[in-house]
mmCIF file with all atom_site columns, C-alpha atoms in Angstrom:
data_model
loop_
_atom_site.group_PDB
_atom_site.id
_atom_site.type_symbol
_atom_site.label_atom_id
_atom_site.label_alt_id
_atom_site.label_comp_id
_atom_site.label_asym_id
_atom_site.label_entity_id
_atom_site.label_seq_id
_atom_site.pdbx_PDB_ins_code
_atom_site.Cartn_x
_atom_site.Cartn_y
_atom_site.Cartn_z
_atom_site.occupancy
_atom_site.B_iso_or_equiv
_atom_site.pdbx_formal_charge
_atom_site.auth_seq_id
_atom_site.auth_comp_id
_atom_site.auth_asym_id
_atom_site.auth_atom_id
_atom_site.pdbx_PDB_model_num
ATOM 1   C CA . HIS A 1 1   ? 213.308 120.967 -43.918 1.00 55.00 ? 1   HIS A CA 1
ATOM 2   C CA . THR A 1 2   ? 216.474 123.140 -44.447 1.00 58.00 ? 2   THR A CA 1
ATOM 3   C CA . PRO A 1 3   ? 219.063 122.136 -42.020 1.00 56.00 ? 3   PRO A CA 1
ATOM 4   C CA . THR A 1 4   ? 219.076 124.551 -39.134 1.00 61.00 ? 4   THR A CA 1
ATOM 5   C CA . THR A 1 5   ? 222.218 126.548 -39.122 1.00 70.00 ? 5   THR A CA 1
ATOM 6   C CA . PRO A 1 6   ? 223.118 130.001 -37.595 1.00 70.00 ? 6   PRO A CA 1
ATOM 7   C CA . ASN A 1 7   ? 222.820 131.593 -41.154 1.00 76.00 ? 7   ASN A CA 1
ATOM 8   C CA . ASN A 1 8   ? 219.428 130.003 -41.680 1.00 84.00 ? 8   ASN A CA 1
ATOM 9   C CA . ASN A 1 9   ? 218.279 130.582 -38.663 1.00 91.00 ? 9   ASN A CA 1
ATOM 10  C CA . LYS A 1 10  ? 219.097 134.475 -39.277 1.00 94.00 ? 10  LYS A CA 1
ATOM 11  C CA . LYS A 1 11  ? 217.435 134.724 -42.585 1.00 95.00 ? 11  LYS A CA 1
ATOM 12  C CA . THR A 1 12  ? 214.220 133.038 -41.114 1.00 96.00 ? 12  THR A CA 1
ATOM 13  C CA . ILE A 1 13  ? 214.331 135.357 -38.406 1.00 96.00 ? 13  ILE A CA 1
ATOM 14  C CA . ILE A 1 14  ? 214.371 138.248 -40.645 1.00 97.00 ? 14  ILE A CA 1
ATOM 15  C CA . GLY A 1 15  ? 211.874 136.865 -42.835 1.00 98.00 ? 15  GLY A CA 1
ATOM 16  C CA . LEU A 1 16  ? 209.213 136.507 -40.212 1.00 98.00 ? 16  LEU A CA 1
ATOM 17  C CA . LEU A 1 17  ? 210.111 140.049 -38.834 1.00 98.00 ? 17  LEU A CA 1
ATOM 18  C CA . VAL A 1 18  ? 209.893 141.908 -42.116 1.00 98.00 ? 18  VAL A CA 1
ATOM 19  C CA . PHE A 1 19  ? 206.555 140.011 -43.704 1.00 98.00 ? 19  PHE A CA 1
ATOM 20  C CA . LEU A 1 20  ? 204.840 139.624 -40.500 1.00 98.00 ? 20  LEU A CA 1
ATOM 21  C CA . GLY A 1 21  ? 205.353 143.388 -39.935 1.00 98.00 ? 21  GLY A CA 1
ATOM 22  C CA . PHE A 1 22  ? 204.405 144.377 -43.543 1.00 98.00 ? 22  PHE A CA 1
ATOM 23  C CA . PRO A 1 23  ? 200.851 144.460 -42.927 1.00 98.00 ? 23  PRO A CA 1
ATOM 24  C CA . TYR A 1 24  ? 200.857 146.616 -40.025 1.00 97.00 ? 24  TYR A CA 1
ATOM 25  C CA . LEU A 1 25  ? 203.230 148.930 -41.936 1.00 97.00 ? 25  LEU A CA 1
ATOM 26  C CA . LEU A 1 26  ? 200.199 149.516 -44.549 1.00 97.00 ? 26  LEU A CA 1
ATOM 27  C CA . LYS A 1 27  ? 197.872 149.927 -41.712 1.00 95.00 ? 27  LYS A CA 1
ATOM 28  C CA . PHE A 1 28  ? 200.231 152.599 -40.215 1.00 95.00 ? 28  PHE A CA 1
ATOM 29  C CA . LEU A 1 29  ? 200.204 154.539 -43.668 1.00 97.00 ? 29  LEU A CA 1
ATOM 30  C CA . LYS A 1 30  ? 196.716 154.826 -43.891 1.00 93.00 ? 30  LYS A CA 1
ATOM 31  C CA . LEU A 1 31  ? 196.261 154.073 -47.569 1.00 95.00 ? 31  LEU A CA 1
ATOM 32  C CA . ASP A 1 32  ? 192.891 153.637 -49.180 1.00 93.00 ? 32  ASP A CA 1
ATOM 33  C CA . LEU A 1 33  ? 191.354 150.194 -49.708 1.00 93.00 ? 33  LEU A CA 1
ATOM 34  C CA . MET A 1 34  ? 192.756 149.746 -53.263 1.00 95.00 ? 34  MET A CA 1
ATOM 35  C CA . GLN A 1 35  ? 196.164 150.928 -52.204 1.00 97.00 ? 35  GLN A CA 1
ATOM 36  C CA . PHE A 1 36  ? 196.410 148.337 -49.092 1.00 97.00 ? 36  PHE A CA 1
ATOM 37  C CA . GLU A 1 37  ? 195.062 145.668 -51.603 1.00 97.00 ? 37  GLU A CA 1
ATOM 38  C CA . ALA A 1 38  ? 197.981 146.037 -53.719 1.00 98.00 ? 38  ALA A CA 1
ATOM 39  C CA . GLY A 1 39  ? 200.461 146.583 -51.195 1.00 98.00 ? 39  GLY A CA 1
ATOM 40  C CA . MET A 1 40  ? 199.119 143.168 -49.817 1.00 98.00 ? 40  MET A CA 1
ATOM 41  C CA . TRP A 1 41  ? 199.671 141.390 -53.462 1.00 98.00 ? 41  TRP A CA 1
ATOM 42  C CA . VAL A 1 42  ? 203.421 143.094 -53.394 1.00 98.00 ? 42  VAL A CA 1
ATOM 43  C CA . LEU A 1 43  ? 203.728 141.351 -49.767 1.00 98.00 ? 43  LEU A CA 1
ATOM 44  C CA . LEU A 1 44  ? 203.230 137.979 -51.610 1.00 98.00 ? 44  LEU A CA 1
ATOM 45  C CA . SER A 1 45  ? 205.653 138.525 -54.607 1.00 98.00 ? 45  SER A CA 1
ATOM 46  C CA . LEU A 1 46  ? 208.161 139.683 -52.303 1.00 98.00 ? 46  LEU A CA 1
ATOM 47  C CA . ILE A 1 47  ? 207.357 136.245 -50.004 1.00 98.00 ? 47  ILE A CA 1
ATOM 48  C CA . ILE A 1 48  ? 207.736 134.392 -53.016 1.00 98.00 ? 48  ILE A CA 1
ATOM 49  C CA . LEU A 1 49  ? 210.902 135.909 -54.078 1.00 98.00 ? 49  LEU A CA 1
ATOM 50  C CA . TRP A 1 50  ? 212.448 135.619 -50.672 1.00 98.00 ? 50  TRP A CA 1
ATOM 51  C CA . ILE A 1 51  ? 211.711 131.641 -50.412 1.00 98.00 ? 51  ILE A CA 1
ATOM 52  C CA . LEU A 1 52  ? 213.102 130.933 -53.968 1.00 98.00 ? 52  LEU A CA 1
ATOM 53  C CA . PHE A 1 53  ? 216.250 133.320 -54.157 1.00 97.00 ? 53  PHE A CA 1
ATOM 54  C CA . VAL A 1 54  ? 216.989 134.001 -50.456 1.00 97.00 ? 54  VAL A CA 1
ATOM 55  C CA . GLU A 1 55  ? 216.237 131.250 -48.797 1.00 96.00 ? 55  GLU A CA 1
ATOM 56  C CA . LYS A 1 56  ? 216.639 129.062 -51.824 1.00 95.00 ? 56  LYS A CA 1
ATOM 57  C CA . ARG A 1 57  ? 213.979 126.600 -50.926 1.00 96.00 ? 57  ARG A CA 1
ATOM 58  C CA . THR A 1 58  ? 210.788 125.740 -52.812 1.00 97.00 ? 58  THR A CA 1
ATOM 59  C CA . LEU A 1 59  ? 207.179 126.342 -52.245 1.00 97.00 ? 59  LEU A CA 1
ATOM 60  C CA . GLU A 1 60  ? 206.527 122.911 -50.881 1.00 97.00 ? 60  GLU A CA 1
ATOM 61  C CA . SER A 1 61  ? 208.533 124.684 -47.746 1.00 97.00 ? 61  SER A CA 1
ATOM 62  C CA . ILE A 1 62  ? 205.463 126.326 -47.365 1.00 98.00 ? 62  ILE A CA 1
ATOM 63  C CA . GLY A 1 63  ? 202.689 123.646 -47.873 1.00 97.00 ? 63  GLY A CA 1
ATOM 64  C CA . TRP A 1 64  ? 201.993 124.276 -51.767 1.00 97.00 ? 64  TRP A CA 1
ATOM 65  C CA . LYS A 1 65  ? 201.024 121.124 -52.899 1.00 96.00 ? 65  LYS A CA 1
ATOM 66  C CA . LYS A 1 66  ? 198.486 119.335 -55.476 1.00 94.00 ? 66  LYS A CA 1
ATOM 67  C CA . ILE A 1 67  ? 194.980 119.383 -53.978 1.00 93.00 ? 67  ILE A CA 1
ATOM 68  C CA . THR A 1 68  ? 192.530 116.205 -55.056 1.00 94.00 ? 68  THR A CA 1
ATOM 69  C CA . ALA A 1 69  ? 189.206 116.720 -56.100 1.00 95.00 ? 69  ALA A CA 1
ATOM 70  C CA . LYS A 1 70  ? 188.313 115.376 -52.483 1.00 94.00 ? 70  LYS A CA 1
ATOM 71  C CA . MET A 1 71  ? 190.132 117.616 -50.667 1.00 94.00 ? 71  MET A CA 1
ATOM 72  C CA . THR A 1 72  ? 188.919 120.837 -52.803 1.00 96.00 ? 72  THR A CA 1
ATOM 73  C CA . PHE A 1 73  ? 185.210 119.309 -51.806 1.00 96.00 ? 73  PHE A CA 1
ATOM 74  C CA . VAL A 1 74  ? 186.310 119.358 -48.050 1.00 95.00 ? 74  VAL A CA 1
ATOM 75  C CA . SER A 1 75  ? 187.912 122.693 -48.356 1.00 96.00 ? 75  SER A CA 1
ATOM 76  C CA . ILE A 1 76  ? 184.527 124.264 -49.696 1.00 96.00 ? 76  ILE A CA 1
ATOM 77  C CA . GLY A 1 77  ? 182.556 122.337 -46.815 1.00 96.00 ? 77  GLY A CA 1
ATOM 78  C CA . LEU A 1 78  ? 185.044 124.032 -44.326 1.00 95.00 ? 78  LEU A CA 1
ATOM 79  C CA . GLY A 1 79  ? 184.347 127.314 -46.063 1.00 95.00 ? 79  GLY A CA 1
ATOM 80  C CA . LEU A 1 80  ? 180.745 126.895 -45.656 1.00 94.00 ? 80  LEU A CA 1
ATOM 81  C CA . VAL A 1 81  ? 180.915 125.599 -41.911 1.00 93.00 ? 81  VAL A CA 1
ATOM 82  C CA . ILE A 1 82  ? 183.214 128.516 -40.962 1.00 92.00 ? 82  ILE A CA 1
ATOM 83  C CA . PHE A 1 83  ? 180.664 131.156 -42.604 1.00 89.00 ? 83  PHE A CA 1
ATOM 84  C CA . VAL A 1 84  ? 177.961 129.480 -40.536 1.00 90.00 ? 84  VAL A CA 1
ATOM 85  C CA . LEU A 1 85  ? 179.734 130.056 -37.582 1.00 88.00 ? 85  LEU A CA 1
ATOM 86  C CA . PHE A 1 86  ? 180.393 133.456 -38.636 1.00 82.00 ? 86  PHE A CA 1
ATOM 87  C CA . GLY A 1 87  ? 176.867 133.967 -38.411 1.00 81.00 ? 87  GLY A CA 1
ATOM 88  C CA . ALA A 1 88  ? 176.515 132.565 -35.094 1.00 87.00 ? 88  ALA A CA 1
ATOM 89  C CA . ILE A 1 89  ? 179.359 134.635 -33.673 1.00 83.00 ? 89  ILE A CA 1
ATOM 90  C CA . THR A 1 90  ? 177.980 137.624 -35.137 1.00 77.00 ? 90  THR A CA 1
ATOM 91  C CA . ILE A 1 91  ? 174.433 137.493 -33.628 1.00 80.00 ? 91  ILE A CA 1
ATOM 92  C CA . ALA A 1 92  ? 176.408 136.394 -30.188 1.00 83.00 ? 92  ALA A CA 1
ATOM 93  C CA . ILE A 1 93  ? 178.757 139.614 -30.221 1.00 79.00 ? 93  ILE A CA 1
ATOM 94  C CA . GLN A 1 94  ? 175.678 141.787 -31.114 1.00 74.00 ? 94  GLN A CA 1
ATOM 95  C CA . ALA A 1 95  ? 173.368 140.281 -28.515 1.00 80.00 ? 95  ALA A CA 1
ATOM 96  C CA . ILE A 1 96  ? 176.455 141.476 -26.067 1.00 79.00 ? 96  ILE A CA 1
ATOM 97  C CA . GLY A 1 97  ? 176.579 144.892 -27.109 1.00 73.00 ? 97  GLY A CA 1
ATOM 98  C CA . LEU A 1 98  ? 179.902 144.303 -29.662 1.00 69.00 ? 98  LEU A CA 1
ATOM 99  C CA . HIS A 1 99  ? 179.584 145.245 -33.071 1.00 68.00 ? 99  HIS A CA 1
ATOM 100 C CA . LEU A 1 100 ? 181.451 145.749 -36.221 1.00 67.00 ? 100 LEU A CA 1
ATOM 101 C CA . ASN A 1 101 ? 183.032 149.244 -37.178 1.00 69.00 ? 101 ASN A CA 1
ATOM 102 C CA . LYS A 1 102 ? 180.381 150.479 -39.208 1.00 74.00 ? 102 LYS A CA 1
ATOM 103 C CA . ASP A 1 103 ? 182.588 152.804 -41.091 1.00 78.00 ? 103 ASP A CA 1
ATOM 104 C CA . VAL A 1 104 ? 184.865 149.993 -42.572 1.00 77.00 ? 104 VAL A CA 1
ATOM 105 C CA . ALA A 1 105 ? 181.970 147.458 -43.104 1.00 74.00 ? 105 ALA A CA 1
ATOM 106 C CA . GLU A 1 106 ? 180.134 150.004 -45.106 1.00 80.00 ? 106 GLU A CA 1
ATOM 107 C CA . LEU A 1 107 ? 183.188 150.959 -47.147 1.00 83.00 ? 107 LEU A CA 1
ATOM 108 C CA . ILE A 1 108 ? 183.643 146.972 -47.836 1.00 82.00 ? 108 ILE A CA 1
ATOM 109 C CA . ALA A 1 109 ? 180.002 146.655 -48.843 1.00 77.00 ? 109 ALA A CA 1
ATOM 110 C CA . GLY A 1 110 ? 179.637 149.600 -51.098 1.00 85.00 ? 110 GLY A CA 1
ATOM 111 C CA . GLN A 1 111 ? 182.449 147.901 -53.440 1.00 88.00 ? 111 GLN A CA 1
ATOM 112 C CA . SER A 1 112 ? 181.005 146.312 -56.817 1.00 90.00 ? 112 SER A CA 1
ATOM 113 C CA . ILE A 1 113 ? 180.861 142.502 -57.031 1.00 89.00 ? 113 ILE A CA 1
ATOM 114 C CA . PRO A 1 114 ? 184.157 142.159 -58.928 1.00 93.00 ? 114 PRO A CA 1
ATOM 115 C CA . VAL A 1 115 ? 185.836 144.280 -56.263 1.00 94.00 ? 115 VAL A CA 1
ATOM 116 C CA . LEU A 1 116 ? 184.667 141.914 -53.438 1.00 92.00 ? 116 LEU A CA 1
ATOM 117 C CA . LEU A 1 117 ? 185.715 138.991 -55.096 1.00 93.00 ? 117 LEU A CA 1
ATOM 118 C CA . LEU A 1 118 ? 189.173 140.322 -55.275 1.00 95.00 ? 118 LEU A CA 1
ATOM 119 C CA . ILE A 1 119 ? 189.398 141.171 -51.884 1.00 94.00 ? 119 ILE A CA 1
ATOM 120 C CA . ALA A 1 120 ? 188.408 137.822 -51.119 1.00 94.00 ? 120 ALA A CA 1
ATOM 121 C CA . LEU A 1 121 ? 190.579 136.293 -53.309 1.00 97.00 ? 121 LEU A CA 1
ATOM 122 C CA . ARG A 1 122 ? 193.633 138.325 -52.085 1.00 97.00 ? 122 ARG A CA 1
ATOM 123 C CA . ALA A 1 123 ? 192.651 137.560 -48.331 1.00 96.00 ? 123 ALA A CA 1
ATOM 124 C CA . ALA A 1 124 ? 192.503 133.694 -49.229 1.00 97.00 ? 124 ALA A CA 1
ATOM 125 C CA . VAL A 1 125 ? 195.925 133.569 -51.011 1.00 98.00 ? 125 VAL A CA 1
ATOM 126 C CA . VAL A 1 126 ? 197.879 136.110 -49.350 1.00 98.00 ? 126 VAL A CA 1
ATOM 127 C CA . GLU A 1 127 ? 196.983 135.764 -45.762 1.00 97.00 ? 127 GLU A CA 1
ATOM 128 C CA . GLU A 1 128 ? 197.400 132.060 -45.994 1.00 98.00 ? 128 GLU A CA 1
ATOM 129 C CA . VAL A 1 129 ? 200.501 132.153 -47.709 1.00 98.00 ? 129 VAL A CA 1
ATOM 130 C CA . LEU A 1 130 ? 202.031 134.676 -44.258 1.00 98.00 ? 130 LEU A CA 1
ATOM 131 C CA . TYR A 1 131 ? 199.814 133.612 -41.667 1.00 98.00 ? 131 TYR A CA 1
ATOM 132 C CA . ARG A 1 132 ? 199.774 129.904 -42.379 1.00 96.00 ? 132 ARG A CA 1
ATOM 133 C CA . GLY A 1 133 ? 202.033 128.506 -44.967 1.00 97.00 ? 133 GLY A CA 1
ATOM 134 C CA . PHE A 1 134 ? 205.253 130.726 -44.258 1.00 98.00 ? 134 PHE A CA 1
ATOM 135 C CA . ALA A 1 135 ? 204.705 131.741 -40.539 1.00 98.00 ? 135 ALA A CA 1
ATOM 136 C CA . PHE A 1 136 ? 204.027 128.688 -39.292 1.00 98.00 ? 136 PHE A CA 1
ATOM 137 C CA . GLU A 1 137 ? 206.709 126.513 -41.137 1.00 97.00 ? 137 GLU A CA 1
ATOM 138 C CA . ARG A 1 138 ? 209.476 129.174 -40.293 1.00 97.00 ? 138 ARG A CA 1
ATOM 139 C CA . LEU A 1 139 ? 208.533 129.548 -36.556 1.00 98.00 ? 139 LEU A CA 1
ATOM 140 C CA . TYR A 1 140 ? 208.570 125.987 -36.352 1.00 97.00 ? 140 TYR A CA 1
ATOM 141 C CA . ASP A 1 141 ? 211.768 125.533 -38.054 1.00 95.00 ? 141 ASP A CA 1
ATOM 142 C CA . LEU A 1 142 ? 213.378 127.860 -35.335 1.00 96.00 ? 142 LEU A CA 1
ATOM 143 C CA . THR A 1 143 ? 211.274 126.514 -32.360 1.00 96.00 ? 143 THR A CA 1
ATOM 144 C CA . LYS A 1 144 ? 209.957 122.852 -33.103 1.00 95.00 ? 144 LYS A CA 1
ATOM 145 C CA . SER A 1 145 ? 206.880 123.854 -31.008 1.00 97.00 ? 145 SER A CA 1
ATOM 146 C CA . LYS A 1 146 ? 203.436 123.366 -33.180 1.00 97.00 ? 146 LYS A CA 1
ATOM 147 C CA . TRP A 1 147 ? 201.791 125.360 -30.468 1.00 96.00 ? 147 TRP A CA 1
ATOM 148 C CA . LEU A 1 148 ? 203.647 128.247 -30.345 1.00 97.00 ? 148 LEU A CA 1
ATOM 149 C CA . SER A 1 149 ? 204.288 128.023 -34.458 1.00 98.00 ? 149 SER A CA 1
ATOM 150 C CA . ALA A 1 150 ? 200.350 128.033 -34.391 1.00 98.00 ? 150 ALA A CA 1
ATOM 151 C CA . LEU A 1 151 ? 199.545 130.749 -31.655 1.00 98.00 ? 151 LEU A CA 1
ATOM 152 C CA . VAL A 1 152 ? 201.748 133.541 -32.953 1.00 98.00 ? 152 VAL A CA 1
ATOM 153 C CA . PRO A 1 153 ? 200.449 133.752 -36.451 1.00 98.00 ? 153 PRO A CA 1
ATOM 154 C CA . VAL A 1 154 ? 196.841 133.385 -35.421 1.00 97.00 ? 154 VAL A CA 1
ATOM 155 C CA . LEU A 1 155 ? 197.193 136.216 -32.774 1.00 97.00 ? 155 LEU A CA 1
ATOM 156 C CA . LEU A 1 156 ? 199.064 138.458 -35.503 1.00 97.00 ? 156 LEU A CA 1
ATOM 157 C CA . PHE A 1 157 ? 196.239 137.501 -38.111 1.00 96.00 ? 157 PHE A CA 1
ATOM 158 C CA . THR A 1 158 ? 193.672 138.302 -35.593 1.00 95.00 ? 158 THR A CA 1
ATOM 159 C CA . LEU A 1 159 ? 195.023 141.827 -34.667 1.00 95.00 ? 159 LEU A CA 1
ATOM 160 C CA . ILE A 1 160 ? 195.620 142.992 -38.129 1.00 94.00 ? 160 ILE A CA 1
ATOM 161 C CA . HIS A 1 161 ? 191.701 142.712 -38.446 1.00 90.00 ? 161 HIS A CA 1
ATOM 162 C CA . MET A 1 162 ? 191.551 145.430 -35.514 1.00 87.00 ? 162 MET A CA 1
ATOM 163 C CA . SER A 1 163 ? 189.658 148.254 -37.723 1.00 82.00 ? 163 SER A CA 1
ATOM 164 C CA . TRP A 1 164 ? 186.766 145.921 -38.117 1.00 80.00 ? 164 TRP A CA 1
ATOM 165 C CA . GLY A 1 165 ? 185.919 146.593 -34.414 1.00 77.00 ? 165 GLY A CA 1
ATOM 166 C CA . VAL A 1 166 ? 186.406 144.337 -31.296 1.00 76.00 ? 166 VAL A CA 1
ATOM 167 C CA . GLY A 1 167 ? 183.298 142.224 -31.990 1.00 74.00 ? 167 GLY A CA 1
ATOM 168 C CA . HIS A 1 168 ? 184.793 140.980 -35.150 1.00 77.00 ? 168 HIS A CA 1
ATOM 169 C CA . LEU A 1 169 ? 187.794 139.757 -33.540 1.00 86.00 ? 169 LEU A CA 1
ATOM 170 C CA . LEU A 1 170 ? 186.363 137.024 -32.001 1.00 86.00 ? 170 LEU A CA 1
ATOM 171 C CA . PHE A 1 171 ? 185.076 135.475 -35.379 1.00 85.00 ? 171 PHE A CA 1
ATOM 172 C CA . VAL A 1 172 ? 188.852 136.327 -36.823 1.00 90.00 ? 172 VAL A CA 1
ATOM 173 C CA . PHE A 1 173 ? 190.295 134.309 -33.715 1.00 92.00 ? 173 PHE A CA 1
ATOM 174 C CA . VAL A 1 174 ? 188.122 131.507 -34.279 1.00 91.00 ? 174 VAL A CA 1
ATOM 175 C CA . ALA A 1 175 ? 188.435 131.257 -37.387 1.00 92.00 ? 175 ALA A CA 1
ATOM 176 C CA . GLY A 1 176 ? 191.969 131.503 -37.767 1.00 94.00 ? 176 GLY A CA 1
ATOM 177 C CA . GLY A 1 177 ? 192.393 128.978 -35.421 1.00 95.00 ? 177 GLY A CA 1
ATOM 178 C CA . ILE A 1 178 ? 190.533 126.363 -37.574 1.00 94.00 ? 178 ILE A CA 1
ATOM 179 C CA . PHE A 1 179 ? 192.468 127.417 -40.711 1.00 95.00 ? 179 PHE A CA 1
ATOM 180 C CA . MET A 1 180 ? 195.502 126.917 -38.718 1.00 97.00 ? 180 MET A CA 1
ATOM 181 C CA . LEU A 1 181 ? 194.555 123.481 -37.055 1.00 96.00 ? 181 LEU A CA 1
ATOM 182 C CA . MET A 1 182 ? 193.464 122.222 -40.794 1.00 95.00 ? 182 MET A CA 1
ATOM 183 C CA . TYR A 1 183 ? 196.561 123.245 -42.200 1.00 97.00 ? 183 TYR A CA 1
ATOM 184 C CA . ILE A 1 184 ? 198.696 121.793 -39.478 1.00 97.00 ? 184 ILE A CA 1
ATOM 185 C CA . TRP A 1 185 ? 196.932 118.266 -40.218 1.00 94.00 ? 185 TRP A CA 1
ATOM 186 C CA . LYS A 1 186 ? 197.051 118.344 -43.866 1.00 94.00 ? 186 LYS A CA 1
ATOM 187 C CA . ARG A 1 187 ? 199.845 120.628 -44.435 1.00 95.00 ? 187 ARG A CA 1
ATOM 188 C CA . ASN A 1 188 ? 198.171 121.596 -47.788 1.00 97.00 ? 188 ASN A CA 1
ATOM 189 C CA . LEU A 1 189 ? 198.203 125.126 -48.281 1.00 97.00 ? 189 LEU A CA 1
ATOM 190 C CA . PRO A 1 190 ? 195.561 125.427 -51.486 1.00 97.00 ? 190 PRO A CA 1
ATOM 191 C CA . MET A 1 191 ? 193.220 123.433 -49.285 1.00 97.00 ? 191 MET A CA 1
ATOM 192 C CA . ILE A 1 192 ? 193.117 126.396 -46.473 1.00 97.00 ? 192 ILE A CA 1
ATOM 193 C CA . MET A 1 193 ? 192.901 128.879 -49.267 1.00 98.00 ? 193 MET A CA 1
ATOM 194 C CA . ILE A 1 194 ? 189.936 127.734 -50.935 1.00 97.00 ? 194 ILE A CA 1
ATOM 195 C CA . ALA A 1 195 ? 188.271 127.484 -47.705 1.00 96.00 ? 195 ALA A CA 1
ATOM 196 C CA . HIS A 1 196 ? 189.206 130.975 -46.839 1.00 96.00 ? 196 HIS A CA 1
ATOM 197 C CA . PHE A 1 197 ? 187.797 132.034 -50.019 1.00 96.00 ? 197 PHE A CA 1
ATOM 198 C CA . VAL A 1 198 ? 184.663 130.507 -49.734 1.00 95.00 ? 198 VAL A CA 1
ATOM 199 C CA . THR A 1 199 ? 184.049 132.059 -46.082 1.00 93.00 ? 199 THR A CA 1
ATOM 200 C CA . ASP A 1 200 ? 185.008 135.471 -47.549 1.00 92.00 ? 200 ASP A CA 1
ATOM 201 C CA . VAL A 1 201 ? 183.169 135.476 -50.665 1.00 91.00 ? 201 VAL A CA 1
ATOM 202 C CA . ILE A 1 202 ? 179.886 134.532 -48.852 1.00 89.00 ? 202 ILE A CA 1
ATOM 203 C CA . ALA A 1 203 ? 180.485 136.812 -45.761 1.00 86.00 ? 203 ALA A CA 1
ATOM 204 C CA . LEU A 1 204 ? 181.322 139.910 -48.108 1.00 86.00 ? 204 LEU A CA 1
ATOM 205 C CA . LEU A 1 205 ? 178.455 139.549 -50.510 1.00 83.00 ? 205 LEU A CA 1
ATOM 206 C CA . VAL A 1 206 ? 175.759 139.320 -47.341 1.00 79.00 ? 206 VAL A CA 1
ATOM 207 C CA . LEU A 1 207 ? 177.774 142.233 -45.421 1.00 67.00 ? 207 LEU A CA 1
ATOM 208 C CA . PRO A 1 208 ? 175.326 144.571 -47.005 1.00 64.00 ? 208 PRO A CA 1
ATOM 209 C CA . LEU A 1 209 ? 172.425 142.785 -46.144 1.00 65.00 ? 209 LEU A CA 1
ATOM 210 C CA . MET A 1 210 ? 173.546 142.675 -42.635 1.00 59.00 ? 210 MET A CA 1
ATOM 211 C CA . LEU A 1 211 ? 174.373 146.127 -42.192 1.00 56.00 ? 211 LEU A CA 1
ATOM 212 C CA . GLU A 1 212 ? 170.467 146.902 -43.355 1.00 56.00 ? 212 GLU A CA 1
ATOM 213 C CA . SER A 1 213 ? 169.190 144.423 -40.699 1.00 52.00 ? 213 SER A CA 1
#
């Protein structure tokens, strides 16, 4: 970690406020789906440039490390487990009368498979860099509290999915918590990206079937 100094803390606070607020700005602007997706890739570019040229740190400072074949298989397995959890939670929330926002779900489900794959890739890469890598590590630099550094990004990650409906937020909170715990355990961002991608790809591909049912 970079030594804690008032100047470093100032940069860290500015980075956290700007980058964690960026997705909410995109939501506020009421962009269409593809504009939002493009905006999130812009966010990723800004975070990387900030780390390298403003903070003058490496991407290892947000958990970017090599991943072994064994870790890759573990990541895929984790993604599958979280998808099964997604199904169980979806059934549970529907049983108590909570549902997905059908308009948002139908918008996503109506996209072509290549677009769905790109959405899943963007979610896995950009959201993990922002909420797990950057947010956790920089909050931990400031607070030295793993619990606080984990909870704040998980809550923000959950709330940015509000447009999907209250029912979906329970799953997002649980999945975000699992991804965060795995990141804290392994401190390997690519590993969490793979798990996130696997979960989202399967979920997005079965979404039309869920809507039909």
